[in-house]
Amino acid sequence: MALATFSPLKTASWTALENHFQEIKMQSMKQMFQDDASRAEKFTIKWNDFLLDYSKNRVSEGTIELLLKLADEMHLKQAIASYFDGAIINKTEDRAVLHTALRASDDAVIKVDGKNVVPEILEVKNKIKNFTHEITAGIRKGYTGKPFTDVVNIGIGGSDLGPAMVVEALQYYQNHLKVHFVSNIDGDHVHELLKTINPETTLFVIVSKTFTTQETLTNSETIRKWFLKSASQKDVAKHFVAVSTNLKKVTDFGIDANNVFPMWDWVGGRFSLWSAVGLTISLSVGYDHFDALLKGANEMDDHFKTAEFDQNIPVILALLSIWYNNFFEAESEAIIPYTQYLQKLAPYLQQGIMESNGKSVDRNGDIVNYQTGTIIWGEPGTNSQHAFFQLIHQGTKLIPTDFIGFLKPLYGDTNHHDKLMSNFFAQTEALLNGKTEDQVRAEFTKLDYSTGRAEFLIPFKVFEGNKPTNTLLIEKLSPKRLGALVAMYEHKIFVQGVIWNIFSYDQWGVELGKQLASSILEEINSGQVKQHDSSTSNLLHYFLQNK
Ligand code: F6P
């Protein structure tokens, strides 16, 4: 079934939310907590070993009811069914959106164009499993007979960010292989990498769904040239494998057809880490951990499909985000994991969230008259506390923030972990309660400040508070829980796209820059600058004269 195509502004609940917003916008959460002793309990969802406490949000039970009504009015239930059933919900590219099929159970039946795709998925998984074993056990060897020590993932966007984020996140579970990522067309990126690896013992995984991406092909060619300085053409087959939907272009590049790991057009790049795009993940942590990552995502899929919306983590997170984006007019959201392992989570989610929902045309092709895609940013705590938290606490902007923490550290160092987590809890408490003028004055009195000095300093030391946060507490970082966490955000993206009446699974907005870059490259190569605006012309002339 196709997704609904009417504006959320046409629903009764949207109007009700607008009215409700006028009542609630000045209310303080601190007061709400004082008024209701069971607030935290009411706004907590427990699922497996995830706990989401969303009580520190500027919402009442009435707000949540209205947001849930909005989800119903936008036919979210039917939309979820269409998403999982393989309906063509990516209409502008005429495709299903089935990254969820990649982690479905082995006996699931999921049809695309009438054909069950699960057997093909299993075949590719098996290929990943066997290949991982052959590389990690040293059965497959490099061209001089040595086992592989290094793996280089060559890809960009969804063909880089997902694997890079997961490999970093699961560093604790890594085997002996050193995994590197090269993505940028900036030659300095690849040349720095080449200084650190040995051609005899390095495996190159070229990941490109289309196999037409300039960055990936240029980096692959540079690397192949470098490789051929010490190896011969026939050795390419031993050292280069590819993940792509474009078998022809891959084999034209010189890669053996047996070394191609297929993917499908119903898997979007930014949702592809569950496919063979995750080959580097499997190589890095072993197939069983890769499989556990998929299982965790599958469990979150089941939760999303079956839990009532008021107990459904991705649904609640999406609705809260809409509440701030469309009613409070918040400009951005922060994601702060309290683990260094998740340092690449925010950049990864930036593509997932902003490439998906950064759209200004609705599902009818009309310009929307409301805000869509949220701006995402973040860094791990506690580093971020010492970088940009000042602005979250005392700046002029409202920045709803997700705090992600773990009950247990991986190395069991409770000294560090307790300090880390005390910061985690302290930040959300400070953001909620702030600090009043009276509290600041009392502190100064205790410290024996002169009245003049104290009164001067008070305004600078007051914290307004009332800053919304979600707290997600997870047992311990593991492949399975990471899979569930990533799937949680994927479904949040889906829910928001459904409600905003936009197509979340295309990315036409990245095309124009690519087209212009290719014609400008011709101008740079020929030295002939064509007609541009005067700024671009001047800059190009300056570049050509001084490069
Ligand atoms: O940046 C646009 C984009 O198409 C992303 O959606 C995608 O993840 C990336 O380029 C890489 O594409 P490919 O895997 O085809 O090289």
Coordinates of C-alpha atoms and ligand atoms in Angstrom, one line a residue:
M1 CA 0.0 0.0 0.0
A2 CA 1.2 3.5 -0.8
L3 CA 1.9 6.0 1.9
A4 CA -0.7 8.7 2.6
T5 CA -0.2 11.9 0.7
F6 CA -1.9 14.6 2.7
S7 CA -0.3 17.3 4.7
P8 CA 0.0 16.7 8.5
L9 CA -1.3 20.3 8.9
K10 CA -4.7 19.1 7.6
T11 CA -5.1 16.7 10.6
A12 CA -7.3 17.6 13.6
S13 CA -4.4 16.6 15.9
W14 CA -2.0 19.1 14.3
T15 CA -4.4 22.0 15.0
A16 CA -4.9 20.6 18.5
L17 CA -1.2 20.4 19.0
E18 CA -0.8 24.1 17.9
N19 CA -3.4 25.1 20.5
H20 CA -1.9 22.9 23.1
F21 CA 1.6 24.3 22.4
Q22 CA 0.4 27.8 23.4
E23 CA -0.6 26.4 26.8
I24 CA 2.5 24.4 27.4
K25 CA 5.4 26.4 25.9
M26 CA 6.0 28.5 29.1
Q27 CA 5.5 25.6 31.5
S28 CA 8.5 24.3 33.4
M29 CA 9.4 20.7 33.5
K30 CA 10.7 21.2 37.1
Q31 CA 7.1 22.1 38.0
M32 CA 5.7 19.1 36.1
F33 CA 8.0 16.8 38.2
Q34 CA 6.9 18.5 41.4
D35 CA 3.3 18.1 40.5
D36 CA 3.5 14.4 39.5
A37 CA 5.6 12.0 41.6
S38 CA 5.1 9.2 39.0
R39 CA 6.2 11.3 36.0
A40 CA 9.5 9.5 35.4
E41 CA 7.7 6.1 35.6
K42 CA 4.9 7.2 33.2
F43 CA 7.4 8.4 30.6
T44 CA 9.7 5.4 30.7
I45 CA 9.8 2.5 28.2
K46 CA 11.7 -0.7 29.0
W47 CA 12.4 -2.9 26.1
N48 CA 14.9 -5.9 26.3
D49 CA 17.9 -4.3 28.1
F50 CA 17.1 -0.8 26.8
L51 CA 15.5 1.8 29.1
L52 CA 14.2 5.0 27.6
D53 CA 13.3 7.8 30.0
Y54 CA 11.7 10.6 28.1
S55 CA 10.2 12.3 31.1
K56 CA 12.7 15.2 30.9
N57 CA 10.8 16.6 27.9
R58 CA 8.4 19.6 27.7
V59 CA 5.4 17.4 27.4
S60 CA 2.4 16.4 29.4
E61 CA 0.4 13.2 29.1
G62 CA -2.0 15.3 26.9
T63 CA 0.9 16.2 24.6
I64 CA 1.8 12.6 24.1
E65 CA -1.8 11.7 23.5
L66 CA -2.1 14.3 20.8
L67 CA 1.2 13.3 19.2
L68 CA 0.0 9.6 19.1
K69 CA -3.2 10.8 17.5
L70 CA -1.2 12.6 14.9
A71 CA 0.6 9.3 14.1
D72 CA -2.8 7.6 13.7
E73 CA -4.2 10.3 11.6
M74 CA -1.1 10.1 9.3
H75 CA -1.8 6.3 9.0
L76 CA 1.5 5.3 10.6
K77 CA 0.4 1.8 11.3
Q78 CA -0.4 1.1 7.6
A79 CA 2.8 2.8 6.6
I80 CA 4.9 0.5 8.9
A81 CA 3.2 -2.5 7.3
S82 CA 4.0 -1.2 3.8
Y83 CA 7.6 -0.6 4.8
F84 CA 8.2 -4.1 6.1
D85 CA 6.2 -5.8 3.3
G86 CA 8.3 -4.3 0.5
A87 CA 5.8 -1.9 -1.0
I88 CA 7.3 0.6 -3.4
I89 CA 7.5 3.4 -0.8
N90 CA 10.5 5.0 -2.4
K91 CA 8.3 6.2 -5.3
T92 CA 10.7 8.7 -6.9
E93 CA 13.1 5.9 -7.5
D94 CA 10.4 3.3 -7.9
R95 CA 11.8 1.0 -5.3
A96 CA 10.9 -0.8 -2.1
V97 CA 12.8 0.0 1.1
L98 CA 13.9 -3.3 2.5
H99 CA 17.0 -2.9 4.6
T100 CA 14.9 -4.7 7.3
A101 CA 14.9 -7.8 5.1
L102 CA 18.6 -8.1 5.4
R103 CA 18.2 -8.9 9.1
A104 CA 15.0 -10.8 8.9
S105 CA 15.0 -14.4 10.2
D106 CA 16.1 -17.1 7.8
D107 CA 12.6 -18.5 7.4
A108 CA 11.0 -15.1 6.7
V109 CA 9.3 -14.6 3.3
I110 CA 9.7 -11.1 2.0
K111 CA 8.7 -10.5 -1.6
V112 CA 10.0 -8.0 -4.1
D113 CA 8.1 -8.1 -7.5
G114 CA 6.5 -11.3 -6.3
K115 CA 9.8 -13.1 -5.6
N116 CA 11.0 -14.0 -2.1
V117 CA 14.3 -12.2 -1.6
V118 CA 15.3 -14.0 1.6
P119 CA 17.1 -16.9 -0.1
E120 CA 19.4 -14.5 -2.0
I121 CA 20.1 -12.6 1.2
L122 CA 21.1 -15.8 2.9
E123 CA 23.4 -16.8 0.0
V124 CA 25.2 -13.5 0.3
K125 CA 25.5 -13.8 4.1
N126 CA 27.0 -17.2 3.6
K127 CA 29.5 -15.8 1.1
I128 CA 30.4 -13.1 3.7
K129 CA 30.8 -15.8 6.4
N130 CA 33.0 -18.0 4.3
F131 CA 35.1 -15.1 3.0
T132 CA 35.6 -13.8 6.5
H133 CA 36.7 -17.2 7.7
E134 CA 39.2 -17.6 4.8
I135 CA 40.7 -14.2 5.4
T136 CA 40.9 -14.2 9.2
A137 CA 42.1 -17.8 9.4
G138 CA 44.8 -17.0 6.8
I139 CA 43.5 -19.5 4.3
R140 CA 43.3 -16.9 1.6
K141 CA 46.7 -15.3 1.2
G142 CA 48.2 -12.3 -0.6
Y143 CA 50.2 -12.6 -3.8
T144 CA 53.5 -13.4 -2.0
G145 CA 51.8 -16.2 0.1
K146 CA 51.5 -14.1 3.3
P147 CA 48.3 -13.9 5.2
F148 CA 46.4 -10.7 5.2
T149 CA 47.1 -8.2 8.0
D150 CA 45.2 -5.1 6.8
V151 CA 41.9 -4.4 5.2
V152 CA 41.0 -1.1 3.4
N153 CA 37.4 -0.2 2.9
I154 CA 37.2 2.2 -0.2
G155 CA 33.8 3.9 -0.3
I156 CA 32.0 7.0 0.6
G157 CA 28.6 8.1 2.2
G158 CA 26.6 5.0 3.1
S159 CA 29.4 2.8 1.7
D160 CA 31.8 4.2 4.3
L161 CA 30.0 5.8 7.3
G162 CA 28.1 2.7 8.4
P163 CA 31.0 0.3 8.4
A164 CA 33.4 2.9 9.8
M165 CA 31.0 3.7 12.6
V166 CA 30.5 0.0 13.5
V167 CA 34.1 -1.0 13.2
E168 CA 35.0 1.8 15.6
A169 CA 32.1 1.0 17.9
L170 CA 33.1 -2.6 18.1
Q171 CA 36.8 -2.1 18.5
Y172 CA 36.7 -4.2 21.7
Y173 CA 35.5 -7.2 19.7
Q174 CA 38.1 -6.8 16.9
N175 CA 40.4 -9.5 15.8
H176 CA 44.0 -9.2 14.5
L177 CA 43.1 -7.4 11.2
K178 CA 43.8 -3.7 11.0
V179 CA 40.9 -2.0 9.2
H180 CA 41.3 1.3 7.4
F181 CA 38.8 3.5 5.6
V182 CA 39.4 5.8 2.7
S183 CA 36.6 7.9 1.4
N184 CA 37.5 11.4 0.5
I185 CA 38.5 12.4 -3.1
D186 CA 41.2 14.4 -1.4
G187 CA 44.4 12.6 -2.5
D188 CA 46.1 13.4 0.7
H189 CA 43.7 11.1 2.5
V190 CA 44.6 8.1 0.3
H191 CA 48.4 8.9 0.2
E192 CA 48.6 9.1 4.0
L193 CA 47.0 5.7 4.1
L194 CA 49.3 4.2 1.5
K195 CA 52.3 5.1 3.7
T196 CA 51.0 2.8 6.4
I197 CA 50.1 -0.4 4.5
N198 CA 52.0 -3.2 2.8
P199 CA 50.6 -4.3 -0.6
E200 CA 51.6 -7.9 0.0
T201 CA 49.3 -8.2 3.1
T202 CA 46.5 -5.8 2.4
L203 CA 43.0 -6.6 1.2
F204 CA 41.0 -3.9 -0.6
V205 CA 37.2 -3.9 -0.4
I206 CA 35.7 -1.4 -2.9
V207 CA 32.2 -0.6 -1.8
S208 CA 29.9 1.3 -4.1
K209 CA 26.3 0.5 -4.7
T210 CA 26.4 2.2 -8.1
F211 CA 30.1 1.8 -8.9
T212 CA 30.0 5.2 -10.5
T213 CA 30.9 7.3 -7.5
Q214 CA 33.9 9.6 -8.5
E215 CA 35.5 9.5 -5.0
T216 CA 35.5 5.7 -4.8
L217 CA 36.6 5.0 -8.3
T218 CA 39.4 7.6 -8.2
N219 CA 40.7 6.2 -4.9
S220 CA 40.4 2.6 -6.2
E221 CA 42.4 3.5 -9.3
T222 CA 45.1 5.3 -7.3
I223 CA 45.4 2.3 -5.0
R224 CA 45.4 -0.2 -7.8
K225 CA 48.3 1.8 -9.5
W226 CA 50.2 1.8 -6.2
F227 CA 49.6 -1.9 -5.8
L228 CA 50.8 -2.7 -9.3
K229 CA 54.1 -1.0 -8.6
S230 CA 55.0 -4.2 -6.6
A231 CA 52.5 -6.7 -7.8
S232 CA 51.3 -7.9 -11.2
Q233 CA 47.9 -7.6 -12.9
K234 CA 46.9 -11.2 -12.1
D235 CA 47.4 -10.4 -8.4
V236 CA 44.6 -7.9 -8.4
A237 CA 42.1 -10.7 -8.2
K238 CA 43.6 -11.8 -4.9
H239 CA 43.7 -8.4 -3.2
F240 CA 40.6 -6.6 -4.6
V241 CA 37.0 -7.4 -3.9
A242 CA 33.9 -5.3 -4.4
V243 CA 30.5 -4.8 -3.0
S244 CA 28.1 -3.4 -5.6
T245 CA 24.8 -3.8 -7.6
N246 CA 26.7 -3.0 -10.8
L247 CA 28.5 -6.3 -11.8
K248 CA 29.4 -5.0 -15.2
K249 CA 31.2 -1.9 -14.0
V250 CA 33.0 -4.0 -11.3
T251 CA 34.3 -6.5 -13.7
D252 CA 35.3 -3.7 -16.2
F253 CA 37.4 -2.4 -13.3
G254 CA 39.3 -5.8 -13.3
I255 CA 37.7 -7.4 -10.3
D256 CA 37.0 -11.2 -10.6
A257 CA 33.3 -11.8 -10.8
N258 CA 33.7 -14.4 -7.9
N259 CA 35.0 -11.6 -5.7
V260 CA 31.9 -9.5 -6.0
F261 CA 29.4 -9.3 -3.1
P262 CA 26.1 -8.3 -4.5
M263 CA 23.6 -5.9 -3.0
W264 CA 20.2 -4.8 -4.2
D265 CA 18.6 -1.6 -5.3
W266 CA 16.0 -1.9 -2.5
V267 CA 18.7 -1.2 0.0
G268 CA 19.5 2.5 0.3
G269 CA 23.2 3.4 0.7
R270 CA 22.7 5.0 4.1
F271 CA 20.8 1.9 5.4
S272 CA 23.2 -0.6 3.9
L273 CA 25.6 -1.6 6.6
W274 CA 23.4 -4.8 7.1
S275 CA 24.2 -5.9 3.6
A276 CA 27.5 -6.9 2.1
V277 CA 28.5 -3.3 2.6
G278 CA 29.2 -4.5 6.1
L279 CA 31.8 -6.9 4.8
T280 CA 34.6 -4.9 6.6
I281 CA 32.6 -5.2 9.8
S282 CA 32.5 -8.9 9.5
L283 CA 36.2 -9.0 8.6
S284 CA 37.0 -6.9 11.6
V285 CA 35.0 -8.6 14.3
G286 CA 34.2 -12.0 12.8
Y287 CA 31.0 -13.2 11.2
D288 CA 29.3 -14.2 14.4
H289 CA 29.5 -10.7 15.8
F290 CA 28.3 -9.3 12.4
D291 CA 25.3 -11.7 12.6
A292 CA 24.6 -10.6 16.2
L293 CA 24.5 -7.0 15.0
L294 CA 21.8 -8.0 12.5
K295 CA 19.9 -10.0 15.2
G296 CA 19.8 -6.9 17.4
A297 CA 18.5 -4.8 14.5
N298 CA 15.9 -7.5 13.8
E299 CA 14.7 -7.5 17.4
M300 CA 14.3 -3.7 17.2
D301 CA 12.3 -4.2 14.0
D302 CA 10.0 -6.6 15.8
H303 CA 9.6 -4.1 18.6
F304 CA 8.8 -1.3 16.1
K305 CA 6.3 -3.4 14.2
T306 CA 4.5 -4.8 17.2
A307 CA 4.7 -2.5 20.2
E308 CA 1.7 -0.2 20.8
F309 CA 2.8 3.3 19.8
D310 CA 2.8 4.6 23.4
Q311 CA 5.4 1.9 24.3
N312 CA 7.2 2.1 21.0
I313 CA 10.7 3.6 21.3
P314 CA 11.3 4.7 17.7
V315 CA 7.7 6.1 17.5
I316 CA 8.0 8.1 20.7
L317 CA 11.4 9.5 19.8
A318 CA 10.1 10.5 16.4
L319 CA 7.1 12.2 17.8
L320 CA 9.1 14.1 20.4
S321 CA 11.4 15.3 17.7
I322 CA 8.4 16.5 15.6
W323 CA 7.1 18.3 18.7
Y324 CA 10.3 20.3 19.0
N325 CA 11.0 20.7 15.3
N326 CA 7.5 21.9 14.3
F327 CA 6.1 23.5 17.4
F328 CA 9.0 24.8 19.4
E329 CA 10.8 25.5 16.1
A330 CA 14.0 23.9 17.4
E331 CA 16.7 24.1 14.8
S332 CA 18.8 21.1 15.6
E333 CA 19.1 18.0 17.9
A334 CA 22.2 16.7 19.6
I335 CA 23.2 13.0 20.1
I336 CA 25.6 12.5 22.9
P337 CA 26.8 8.9 23.6
Y338 CA 28.7 8.5 26.8
T339 CA 31.2 6.1 25.3
Q340 CA 34.1 6.9 23.2
Y341 CA 33.4 3.8 21.0
L342 CA 30.4 5.7 19.6
Q343 CA 32.4 8.7 18.4
K344 CA 31.3 8.1 14.8
L345 CA 27.6 7.7 15.7
A346 CA 26.6 11.3 15.1
P347 CA 28.4 11.6 11.7
Y348 CA 26.8 8.3 10.7
L349 CA 23.3 9.5 11.7
Q350 CA 23.8 12.8 10.0
Q351 CA 23.7 11.0 6.7
G352 CA 20.8 8.7 7.7
I353 CA 18.7 11.5 9.1
M354 CA 19.7 14.5 7.0
E355 CA 19.9 12.8 3.6
S356 CA 16.6 11.1 4.3
N357 CA 14.5 13.9 5.7
G358 CA 16.2 17.0 4.3
K359 CA 13.3 17.5 1.8
S360 CA 11.2 20.5 1.0
V361 CA 8.7 18.8 -1.4
D362 CA 5.9 16.6 -0.1
R363 CA 4.7 13.3 -1.5
N364 CA 2.5 15.1 -4.0
G365 CA 5.4 17.1 -5.4
D366 CA 4.2 20.3 -3.6
I367 CA 6.5 22.6 -1.5
V368 CA 5.9 22.0 2.1
N369 CA 4.9 24.9 4.4
Y370 CA 6.3 23.4 7.6
Q371 CA 9.8 22.4 8.8
T372 CA 11.1 18.9 7.9
G373 CA 14.6 17.4 8.4
T374 CA 16.2 18.0 11.7
I375 CA 19.9 19.0 11.9
I376 CA 21.9 16.4 13.8
W377 CA 25.2 16.8 15.5
G378 CA 27.0 15.4 18.5
E379 CA 30.2 14.1 20.1
P380 CA 30.8 11.7 22.9
G381 CA 30.4 12.8 26.5
T382 CA 32.3 13.9 28.5
N383 CA 34.5 15.5 25.7
S384 CA 31.5 17.4 24.4
Q385 CA 30.8 18.8 27.9
H386 CA 34.2 20.6 27.6
A387 CA 33.5 21.7 24.0
F388 CA 29.9 22.9 23.2
F389 CA 27.7 22.2 26.3
Q390 CA 28.0 25.8 27.3
L391 CA 25.7 26.6 24.4
I392 CA 23.2 23.9 25.2
H393 CA 23.0 25.1 28.9
Q394 CA 23.1 28.8 28.4
G395 CA 22.8 29.7 24.7
T396 CA 19.7 31.1 23.1
K397 CA 18.8 28.0 21.1
L398 CA 16.7 25.1 22.2
I399 CA 18.6 21.9 21.5
P400 CA 16.8 18.7 22.4
T401 CA 19.5 16.1 23.2
D402 CA 19.6 12.3 23.3
F403 CA 21.9 11.0 26.0
I404 CA 23.0 7.4 25.4
G405 CA 24.7 5.6 28.3
F406 CA 25.6 2.1 29.3
L407 CA 25.3 0.3 32.6
K408 CA 28.6 -1.4 32.3
P409 CA 31.9 -0.6 30.7
L410 CA 33.7 -3.1 28.6
Y411 CA 36.9 -3.3 30.6
G412 CA 35.2 -3.4 33.9
D413 CA 36.9 -0.2 35.1
T414 CA 34.2 1.0 37.5
N415 CA 36.3 3.9 38.8
H416 CA 36.2 5.5 35.3
H417 CA 32.7 4.3 34.5
D418 CA 31.1 5.7 37.7
K419 CA 32.8 9.1 37.0
L420 CA 31.6 9.0 33.4
M421 CA 28.0 8.1 34.4
S422 CA 27.9 10.6 37.2
N423 CA 28.5 13.2 34.4
F424 CA 25.8 11.6 32.3
F425 CA 23.2 11.9 35.0
A426 CA 24.4 15.3 36.1
Q427 CA 24.0 16.8 32.7
T428 CA 20.4 15.8 32.1
E429 CA 19.5 16.9 35.7
A430 CA 21.2 20.3 35.2
L431 CA 19.5 20.8 31.8
L432 CA 16.2 20.0 33.4
N433 CA 16.4 22.1 36.6
G434 CA 18.9 24.8 35.8
K435 CA 19.9 27.0 38.7
T436 CA 17.9 30.0 39.9
E437 CA 19.0 33.4 41.0
D438 CA 18.3 32.5 44.6
Q439 CA 20.4 29.4 44.4
V440 CA 23.3 31.4 42.9
R441 CA 22.9 34.1 45.5
A442 CA 23.0 31.6 48.3
E443 CA 26.2 30.1 46.9
F444 CA 27.8 33.5 46.9
T445 CA 26.8 34.2 50.4
K446 CA 28.4 31.0 51.5
L447 CA 31.6 32.0 49.7
D448 CA 31.6 35.4 51.4
Y449 CA 31.3 37.4 48.2
S450 CA 30.7 41.1 48.6
T451 CA 27.1 42.0 47.6
G452 CA 28.3 44.2 44.7
R453 CA 30.4 41.4 43.2
A454 CA 27.7 38.8 43.8
E455 CA 24.9 40.9 42.2
F456 CA 27.1 41.6 39.2
L457 CA 27.8 37.9 38.7
I458 CA 24.4 36.5 39.3
P459 CA 22.9 36.8 35.8
F460 CA 25.9 35.0 34.3
K461 CA 25.6 32.1 36.7
V462 CA 21.9 31.5 36.4
F463 CA 20.9 28.5 34.3
E464 CA 17.5 28.7 32.8
G465 CA 17.0 24.9 32.7
N466 CA 13.9 23.4 31.1
K467 CA 16.1 22.0 28.3
P468 CA 14.7 18.7 26.9
T469 CA 16.6 15.5 27.0
N470 CA 16.0 11.8 26.3
T471 CA 18.0 9.3 28.4
L472 CA 18.7 6.0 26.9
L473 CA 20.3 3.5 29.2
I474 CA 21.6 0.3 27.7
E475 CA 23.1 -2.7 29.5
K476 CA 26.6 -2.9 27.8
L477 CA 27.9 -2.1 24.3
S478 CA 27.7 -5.3 22.3
P479 CA 27.2 -6.0 18.6
K480 CA 23.6 -7.0 19.2
R481 CA 22.7 -3.9 21.2
L482 CA 24.5 -1.7 18.7
G483 CA 22.3 -3.2 16.0
A484 CA 19.2 -2.5 17.9
L485 CA 20.4 1.1 18.6
V486 CA 21.0 1.8 14.9
A487 CA 17.7 0.3 13.9
M488 CA 16.0 2.4 16.5
Y489 CA 17.2 5.6 14.7
E490 CA 16.4 4.2 11.3
H491 CA 12.8 3.7 12.3
K492 CA 12.7 7.2 13.9
I493 CA 13.7 8.5 10.5
F494 CA 10.9 6.5 8.9
V495 CA 8.2 7.7 11.3
Q496 CA 9.2 11.4 10.8
G497 CA 9.2 11.0 7.0
V498 CA 5.7 9.5 7.1
I499 CA 4.3 12.2 9.3
W500 CA 6.0 15.0 7.3
N501 CA 4.5 13.5 4.1
I502 CA 7.9 13.4 2.4
F503 CA 9.9 10.7 0.6
S504 CA 12.7 9.7 2.9
Y505 CA 14.5 7.3 0.7
D506 CA 15.8 9.3 -2.3
Q507 CA 18.6 11.9 -2.3
W508 CA 18.2 14.0 -5.4
G509 CA 19.7 17.0 -3.5
V510 CA 23.2 15.6 -3.8
E511 CA 23.1 15.4 -7.6
L512 CA 23.5 19.0 -8.7
G513 CA 26.8 19.5 -7.0
K514 CA 28.1 16.3 -8.6
Q515 CA 27.0 17.4 -12.1
L516 CA 28.6 20.8 -11.7
A517 CA 31.8 19.3 -10.3
S518 CA 32.2 17.2 -13.4
S519 CA 31.8 20.1 -15.8
I520 CA 34.1 22.3 -13.7
L521 CA 36.7 19.5 -13.7
E522 CA 36.7 19.7 -17.5
E523 CA 37.3 23.4 -17.3
I524 CA 40.2 22.9 -14.9
N525 CA 41.7 20.2 -17.1
S526 CA 41.4 22.4 -20.3
G527 CA 42.3 25.6 -18.5
Q528 CA 39.2 27.2 -20.2
V529 CA 36.8 28.7 -17.7
K530 CA 33.3 28.9 -19.1
Q531 CA 30.4 31.1 -18.2
H532 CA 29.7 31.2 -14.4
D533 CA 28.5 33.8 -11.9
S534 CA 31.3 36.3 -11.3
S535 CA 32.2 34.8 -7.9
T536 CA 32.8 31.3 -9.3
S537 CA 34.6 32.6 -12.4
N538 CA 37.0 34.7 -10.3
L539 CA 37.7 31.8 -8.0
L540 CA 38.3 29.4 -10.8
H541 CA 40.7 31.9 -12.5
Y542 CA 42.5 32.4 -9.3
F543 CA 42.8 28.7 -8.8
L544 CA 44.1 28.1 -12.3
Q545 CA 46.7 30.9 -12.1
N546 CA 48.0 29.9 -8.7
K547 CA 47.7 26.2 -8.3
Ligands
F6P1 O1 26.0 11.1 -1.5 C1 25.1 10.5 -2.2 C2 25.2 9.0 -2.2 O2 24.4 8.5 -3.3 C3 24.8 8.4 -0.9 O3 23.4 8.2 -0.8 C4 25.5 7.1 -1.0 O4 25.6 6.4 0.2 C5 26.9 7.5 -1.5 O5 26.5 8.6 -2.5 C6 27.8 6.5 -2.1 O6 27.2 5.9 -3.2 P1 27.7 4.5 -3.8 O7 27.6 3.5 -2.8 O8 26.9 4.3 -5.0 O9 29.2 4.7 -4.2

